[in-house]
Short mmCIF file of C-alpha atoms and ligand atoms in Angstrom, two decimals:
data_model
loop_
_atom_site.label_atom_id
_atom_site.label_comp_id
_atom_site.label_asym_id
_atom_site.label_seq_id
_atom_site.Cartn_x
_atom_site.Cartn_y
_atom_site.Cartn_z
CA MET A 15 -0.17 0.02 0.27
CA PRO A 16 2.12 2.40 -1.34
CA CYS A 17 -0.58 5.39 -1.73
CA HIS A 18 -1.39 4.58 1.73
CA ASN A 19 2.35 4.45 3.63
CA GLU A 20 3.05 8.18 1.71
CA GLU A 21 0.50 10.23 3.34
CA LEU A 22 0.82 8.09 7.06
CA LYS A 23 4.57 9.47 6.57
CA GLN A 24 3.45 13.26 5.85
CA LYS A 25 1.34 12.54 9.07
CA ILE A 26 4.28 11.25 11.01
CA LYS A 27 7.17 14.04 9.74
CA THR A 28 4.32 16.42 10.90
CA LEU A 29 3.56 15.07 13.98
CA LYS A 30 7.15 14.61 14.61
CA ALA A 31 8.22 17.62 14.68
CA ARG A 32 5.18 19.72 16.34
CA LYS A 33 6.15 17.55 19.14
CA ASN A 34 9.79 18.27 19.12
CA ALA A 35 10.19 14.57 18.55
CA VAL A 36 13.14 12.38 17.19
CA LEU A 37 13.03 9.20 15.71
CA LEU A 38 15.91 6.50 16.36
CA VAL A 39 15.39 3.61 14.03
CA HIS A 40 17.56 0.77 14.10
CA ASN A 41 18.50 -0.97 11.41
CA TYR A 42 16.75 -4.09 11.39
CA GLN A 43 13.89 -1.88 11.00
CA ARG A 44 11.06 -2.53 8.01
CA PRO A 45 11.40 -0.69 5.37
CA GLU A 46 9.08 2.20 5.53
CA ILE A 47 9.97 3.34 9.43
CA GLN A 48 13.47 3.29 7.83
CA ASP A 49 12.58 5.69 5.73
CA VAL A 50 10.79 8.28 8.26
CA ALA A 51 14.12 8.08 10.29
CA ASP A 52 15.74 11.22 11.75
CA HIS A 53 19.17 8.68 13.00
CA LEU A 54 18.88 4.61 11.79
CA GLY A 55 22.13 2.95 13.05
CA ASP A 56 23.20 0.14 15.04
CA SER A 57 22.33 -0.39 18.54
CA LEU A 58 25.92 1.80 19.96
CA GLY A 59 25.28 4.61 17.92
CA LEU A 60 21.26 5.05 18.57
CA SER A 61 21.98 4.74 22.42
CA ILE A 62 24.66 7.81 21.66
CA ASN A 63 22.20 9.01 19.30
CA ALA A 64 19.82 10.21 22.38
CA THR A 65 22.71 11.59 24.77
CA LYS A 66 23.10 14.15 22.06
CA THR A 67 19.40 14.94 21.44
CA ASP A 68 17.76 18.24 22.27
CA ALA A 69 14.42 16.42 21.34
CA ASP A 70 11.85 16.59 24.09
CA VAL A 71 10.25 12.78 22.87
CA ILE A 72 12.49 10.10 21.78
CA VAL A 73 10.21 7.83 19.71
CA PHE A 74 12.58 4.39 19.65
CA CYS A 75 11.99 1.61 17.09
CA GLY A 76 13.95 -0.72 17.84
CA VAL A 77 13.30 -3.57 20.56
CA ASP A 78 12.77 -3.41 24.36
CA PHE A 79 15.53 -3.13 25.62
CA MET A 80 16.95 -0.18 23.11
CA ALA A 81 14.61 1.16 24.09
CA GLU A 82 15.16 1.67 27.71
CA SER A 83 18.68 2.27 27.12
CA ALA A 84 16.75 6.06 25.33
CA LYS A 85 15.40 6.28 28.33
CA ILE A 86 18.10 5.34 31.22
CA LEU A 87 20.26 7.83 29.01
CA ASN A 88 17.71 10.59 29.61
CA PRO A 89 15.35 10.52 32.34
CA SER A 90 13.76 13.21 32.07
CA LYS A 91 13.08 13.15 28.53
CA ILE A 92 9.83 11.05 27.01
CA VAL A 93 10.61 7.92 25.72
CA VAL A 94 7.61 6.01 23.51
CA HIS A 95 8.46 2.60 22.38
CA PRO A 96 6.01 2.93 19.48
CA ASN A 97 5.05 -1.27 19.88
CA ALA A 98 5.64 -2.85 23.01
CA ALA A 99 5.48 -6.31 22.27
CA ALA A 100 9.10 -5.53 20.37
CA VAL A 101 10.82 -7.66 22.68
CA CYS A 102 14.11 -9.12 21.87
CA PRO A 103 14.02 -13.04 23.07
CA MET A 104 17.95 -11.77 23.65
CA ALA A 105 17.61 -9.81 26.65
CA ALA A 106 15.28 -13.06 28.35
CA MET A 107 17.59 -15.14 28.81
CA VAL A 108 20.02 -14.12 31.48
CA SER A 109 18.33 -12.82 34.94
CA ALA A 110 19.73 -9.77 37.47
CA GLU A 111 20.42 -13.43 39.94
CA ASP A 112 21.97 -15.10 38.22
CA VAL A 113 24.00 -12.10 37.17
CA ARG A 114 24.95 -11.52 41.25
CA GLU A 115 25.18 -15.13 41.34
CA LEU A 116 28.08 -15.14 38.51
CA LEU A 117 29.70 -12.06 40.47
CA SER A 118 29.19 -14.41 44.36
CA THR A 119 31.44 -17.02 42.64
CA HIS A 120 33.99 -15.08 40.84
CA PRO A 121 34.27 -12.31 43.20
CA LYS A 122 37.64 -11.58 41.23
CA ALA A 123 35.96 -10.83 37.62
CA GLU A 124 34.08 -7.79 36.19
CA ALA A 125 30.97 -8.26 34.84
CA VAL A 126 30.39 -7.16 31.52
CA ALA A 127 26.28 -7.04 30.25
CA TYR A 128 25.68 -6.49 26.19
CA VAL A 129 23.33 -4.24 25.85
CA ASN A 130 20.23 -6.92 24.79
CA THR A 131 19.41 -7.08 28.51
CA SER A 132 17.14 -5.60 30.53
CA ALA A 133 17.57 -2.68 33.17
CA ASP A 134 17.77 -4.69 35.99
CA VAL A 135 20.89 -7.03 35.12
CA LYS A 136 22.43 -3.74 33.50
CA ALA A 137 22.54 -1.98 37.38
CA GLU A 138 24.33 -5.38 38.33
CA VAL A 139 27.12 -5.36 35.64
CA ASP A 140 30.36 -2.95 36.05
CA ILE A 141 30.23 -1.80 31.95
CA CYS A 142 28.08 -2.61 29.42
CA CYS A 143 28.76 -3.47 25.81
CA THR A 144 27.72 -3.62 22.10
CA SER A 145 28.71 -5.85 19.27
CA ALA A 146 30.37 -2.78 17.65
CA ASN A 147 32.47 -1.96 20.88
CA ALA A 148 32.92 -5.49 22.97
CA VAL A 149 36.40 -6.55 22.36
CA LYS A 150 37.02 -2.79 23.26
CA VAL A 151 34.89 -3.19 25.54
CA VAL A 152 36.87 -6.26 27.19
CA ALA A 153 40.19 -5.20 27.19
CA SER A 154 39.53 -1.90 29.10
CA LEU A 155 38.78 -3.83 32.06
CA ALA A 156 41.29 -4.49 34.90
CA ALA A 157 40.90 -7.75 36.05
CA PRO A 158 42.04 -11.20 35.09
CA GLU A 159 38.31 -13.20 35.09
CA VAL A 160 35.29 -11.74 33.34
CA ILE A 161 31.87 -11.87 33.58
CA PHE A 162 29.89 -11.68 30.20
CA VAL A 163 26.24 -12.12 30.05
CA PRO A 164 24.42 -13.07 27.82
CA ASP A 165 25.38 -13.38 24.55
CA VAL A 166 28.03 -17.17 24.20
CA ASN A 167 28.90 -15.72 20.62
CA LEU A 168 28.96 -12.66 21.25
CA GLY A 169 31.29 -13.46 24.26
CA LEU A 170 33.54 -16.27 21.68
CA TYR A 171 34.28 -13.34 19.25
CA VAL A 172 35.41 -11.71 22.29
CA LYS A 173 37.95 -13.90 23.85
CA ARG A 174 39.42 -14.74 20.49
CA PHE A 175 41.13 -10.65 20.71
CA VAL A 176 41.15 -10.37 24.58
CA SER A 177 42.91 -14.15 25.64
CA ASP A 178 44.56 -13.14 29.06
CA LYS A 179 41.32 -13.35 30.34
CA GLU A 180 39.35 -16.17 32.22
CA PHE A 181 35.83 -15.40 30.71
CA HIS A 182 32.59 -16.92 32.36
CA PHE A 183 29.44 -17.39 30.54
CA SER A 184 25.81 -16.85 31.21
CA SER A 185 24.34 -19.18 28.67
CA GLY A 186 22.11 -16.50 26.37
CA TYR A 187 22.04 -16.08 21.79
CA CYS A 188 20.24 -14.86 19.18
CA HIS A 189 18.42 -17.13 17.45
CA VAL A 190 18.24 -15.15 14.01
CA HIS A 191 21.76 -15.24 14.03
CA GLN A 192 22.23 -19.02 15.78
CA GLY A 193 19.93 -20.35 12.62
CA ILE A 194 22.62 -18.45 10.60
CA MET A 195 24.44 -22.22 9.16
CA ARG A 196 28.10 -22.20 7.20
CA SER A 197 26.27 -24.19 4.76
CA GLU A 198 23.82 -21.84 3.66
CA LEU A 199 26.94 -18.98 2.97
CA GLU A 200 29.19 -21.84 1.14
CA ILE A 201 25.80 -22.05 -0.85
CA LEU A 202 25.19 -17.79 -1.39
CA LYS A 203 29.79 -18.14 -1.75
CA LYS A 204 29.18 -21.26 -4.53
CA ALA A 205 26.58 -18.78 -6.77
CA HIS A 206 27.86 -16.01 -5.80
CA PRO A 207 32.14 -15.97 -6.44
CA ASP A 208 33.39 -13.12 -6.21
CA ALA A 209 31.39 -11.41 -3.04
CA GLU A 210 33.25 -10.66 0.09
CA ILE A 211 31.47 -12.24 3.53
CA LEU A 212 30.21 -10.11 6.26
CA VAL A 213 28.43 -11.44 9.55
CA HIS A 214 27.36 -10.43 12.65
CA PRO A 215 29.52 -10.99 15.66
CA GLU A 216 26.45 -13.19 17.45
CA CYS A 217 26.50 -15.51 15.02
CA ILE A 218 27.91 -18.88 15.18
CA PRO A 219 32.33 -19.49 15.33
CA GLU A 220 32.40 -21.43 12.32
CA VAL A 221 30.02 -18.84 10.28
CA ILE A 222 33.06 -16.46 11.97
CA ASP A 223 35.15 -18.61 10.93
CA PHE A 224 34.23 -18.52 6.67
CA ALA A 225 33.46 -15.00 6.71
CA ASN A 226 35.06 -12.32 5.65
CA PHE A 227 34.72 -9.80 7.67
CA VAL A 228 32.66 -9.62 11.06
CA PHE A 229 31.03 -6.63 11.94
CA SER A 230 28.57 -4.46 14.08
CA THR A 231 25.38 -4.08 11.87
CA GLU A 232 26.73 -0.01 11.37
CA GLY A 233 30.41 -1.70 11.13
CA MET A 234 29.20 -3.35 8.09
CA ALA A 235 27.04 -0.27 6.65
CA ARG A 236 30.96 1.56 6.48
CA HIS A 237 32.77 -1.25 5.59
CA VAL A 238 30.43 -1.55 2.30
CA LYS A 239 30.63 1.93 1.34
CA THR A 240 34.31 1.91 1.11
CA SER A 241 35.23 -1.64 0.22
CA GLU A 242 36.66 -2.15 -3.50
CA ALA A 243 33.88 -5.00 -3.57
CA SER A 244 30.79 -5.17 -5.78
CA GLU A 245 28.72 -7.96 -4.14
CA PHE A 246 28.70 -8.96 -0.36
CA ILE A 247 26.17 -12.00 1.20
CA VAL A 248 25.73 -10.32 4.81
CA GLY A 249 24.98 -12.48 7.61
CA THR A 250 22.63 -10.52 9.40
CA GLU A 251 18.99 -10.14 9.81
CA LYS A 252 18.42 -8.96 6.36
CA GLU A 253 16.51 -5.93 6.39
CA LEU A 254 19.77 -3.85 6.78
CA CYS A 255 20.50 -4.98 3.20
CA TYR A 256 17.64 -2.25 2.18
CA ARG A 257 19.77 0.57 4.09
CA LEU A 258 22.92 -1.20 2.36
CA GLU A 259 20.83 -0.72 -1.38
CA ASN A 260 19.94 2.54 -0.63
CA GLU A 261 23.28 3.80 0.47
CA ASN A 262 25.25 2.14 -2.18
CA PRO A 263 23.87 1.68 -5.87
CA GLY A 264 25.26 -0.35 -8.08
CA LYS A 265 26.80 -2.56 -5.85
CA ILE A 266 24.43 -5.78 -4.91
CA PHE A 267 24.01 -7.73 -1.50
CA HIS A 268 23.02 -11.01 -1.26
CA ARG A 269 20.19 -11.72 2.10
CA VAL A 270 20.15 -14.96 4.26
CA ASP A 271 16.21 -15.75 3.26
CA SER A 272 16.10 -17.58 6.74
CA ALA A 273 17.70 -14.58 8.90
CA LEU A 274 14.65 -12.37 10.46
CA CYS A 275 13.79 -11.74 13.77
CA PRO A 276 9.87 -11.21 14.16
CA ALA A 277 10.40 -8.59 17.17
CA MET A 278 12.44 -5.88 14.96
CA LYS A 279 9.35 -6.55 12.75
CA GLN A 280 6.03 -5.45 14.80
CA ILE A 281 6.59 -2.05 15.08
CA THR A 282 4.27 -0.35 12.07
CA LEU A 283 3.62 3.39 10.34
CA GLU A 284 0.66 3.22 12.16
CA ASP A 285 2.11 2.30 15.57
CA VAL A 286 4.28 5.35 15.34
CA LEU A 287 1.76 7.16 14.31
CA HIS A 288 0.00 6.42 17.16
CA SER A 289 2.98 7.28 19.48
CA LEU A 290 3.21 10.36 18.50
CA GLU A 291 -0.26 10.89 18.75
CA SER A 292 -0.82 9.72 22.14
CA LEU A 293 2.75 9.72 23.23
CA THR A 294 2.33 6.22 24.19
CA PRO A 295 3.33 3.43 25.40
CA ARG A 296 6.23 5.27 27.33
CA ILE A 297 8.84 3.63 28.82
CA GLU A 298 8.35 3.62 32.64
CA LEU A 299 11.63 2.66 35.31
CA ASP A 300 11.91 2.38 38.55
CA HIS A 301 14.43 5.28 39.45
CA GLY A 302 16.81 3.36 41.77
CA ILE A 303 17.46 1.18 38.57
CA ILE A 304 17.84 4.13 36.27
CA GLU A 305 20.27 5.26 38.21
CA LYS A 306 21.94 1.75 38.84
CA ALA A 307 22.08 1.35 34.67
CA LYS A 308 22.65 4.19 33.41
CA ARG A 309 27.03 4.06 35.05
CA PRO A 310 27.66 1.15 33.15
CA LEU A 311 26.23 2.50 30.04
CA GLN A 312 27.31 6.24 30.20
CA ARG A 313 30.85 4.15 31.51
CA MET A 314 30.82 1.94 27.94
CA ILE A 315 29.79 5.54 26.04
CA ASP A 316 32.80 7.25 27.58
CA LEU A 317 34.99 4.49 26.45
CA ALA A 318 34.43 5.43 22.39
P1 13P B 417 23.72 -4.14 16.68
O1 13P B 417 24.07 -3.35 16.98
O2 13P B 417 25.04 -4.41 15.26
O3 13P B 417 22.83 -3.13 15.85
O4 13P B 417 23.23 -5.46 16.41
C1 13P B 417 22.02 -4.62 17.12
C2 13P B 417 21.40 -6.65 17.90
O5 13P B 417 19.83 -6.93 17.60
C3 13P B 417 22.33 -7.72 16.71
O6 13P B 417 20.26 -8.58 16.71
FE1 SF4 B 418 17.14 -10.08 19.94
FE2 SF4 B 418 18.43 -11.20 17.41
FE3 SF4 B 418 16.87 -9.91 17.47
FE4 SF4 B 418 18.81 -8.39 17.38
S1 SF4 B 418 18.41 -9.53 15.94
S2 SF4 B 418 16.68 -8.42 18.21
S3 SF4 B 418 19.67 -9.87 19.55
S4 SF4 B 418 16.45 -11.88 18.48
#
């Protein structure tokens, strides 16, 4: 329904200006949501943008933990998450209690939470990381041991670069990246032998081993602009390819067909318009949790 979509996009634009709102949009959102973004990016870029905005209202089009991070970093602003069903299953794979238990078993360790966690978990850890800065974050720690939650694949990827530390993991994973198989990439590579293979660090180790490059979604967007290659096999959620195609006319991007995140597809243009009209659903967090969770997030941002 392109016409209907254009009408909705125009209404969103008008209302956004009237409410002094900013639209932060993750790279895995539906194409029509990407089209209305003020900032389109990965979880690190969007967190940084959230600290810099002078808008009164942040409309966060991504999954729950991303909108929560925006609220933690901007407690005095209204943060709306247009569809409360956009929930990342990985973030539910570790609890604050799990982190407390790991810390009491490994008292010499510092705890790192991937941003794909609840605010309660962030409140228990020393520092956060995203897929873009995980190696830098872990390497910056003084402790000889690291508790890394919840993504084991990302943790194992970081461990390749920080071999002097002992790692303790919980047991989380992203079902979208866990489902990308080396055999699928092999088939794509056979069909497109000149294509570079880019994968996300949430992929399983044997997929990481097969790739030419491992990047966060924003890292992929940066890389393809300057790469000599004209074809790419994109080993992450496939909607990123919409942005890559828009920004790189003439370059070809091969999606992994199975790589679709249903949580990221919950938000529609109608939801965004409704959120701007009603300023709901809002992210509301306990003040004490915000205070505690802000420290590790800010520590990560300060490292950038
Ligand atoms: P990025 O930080 O690379 O955008 O990834 C976020 C995410 O949810 C990956 O599945
Ligand atoms: Fe969560 Fe994976 Fe979806 Fe990212 S792609 S939001 S980690 S389920």
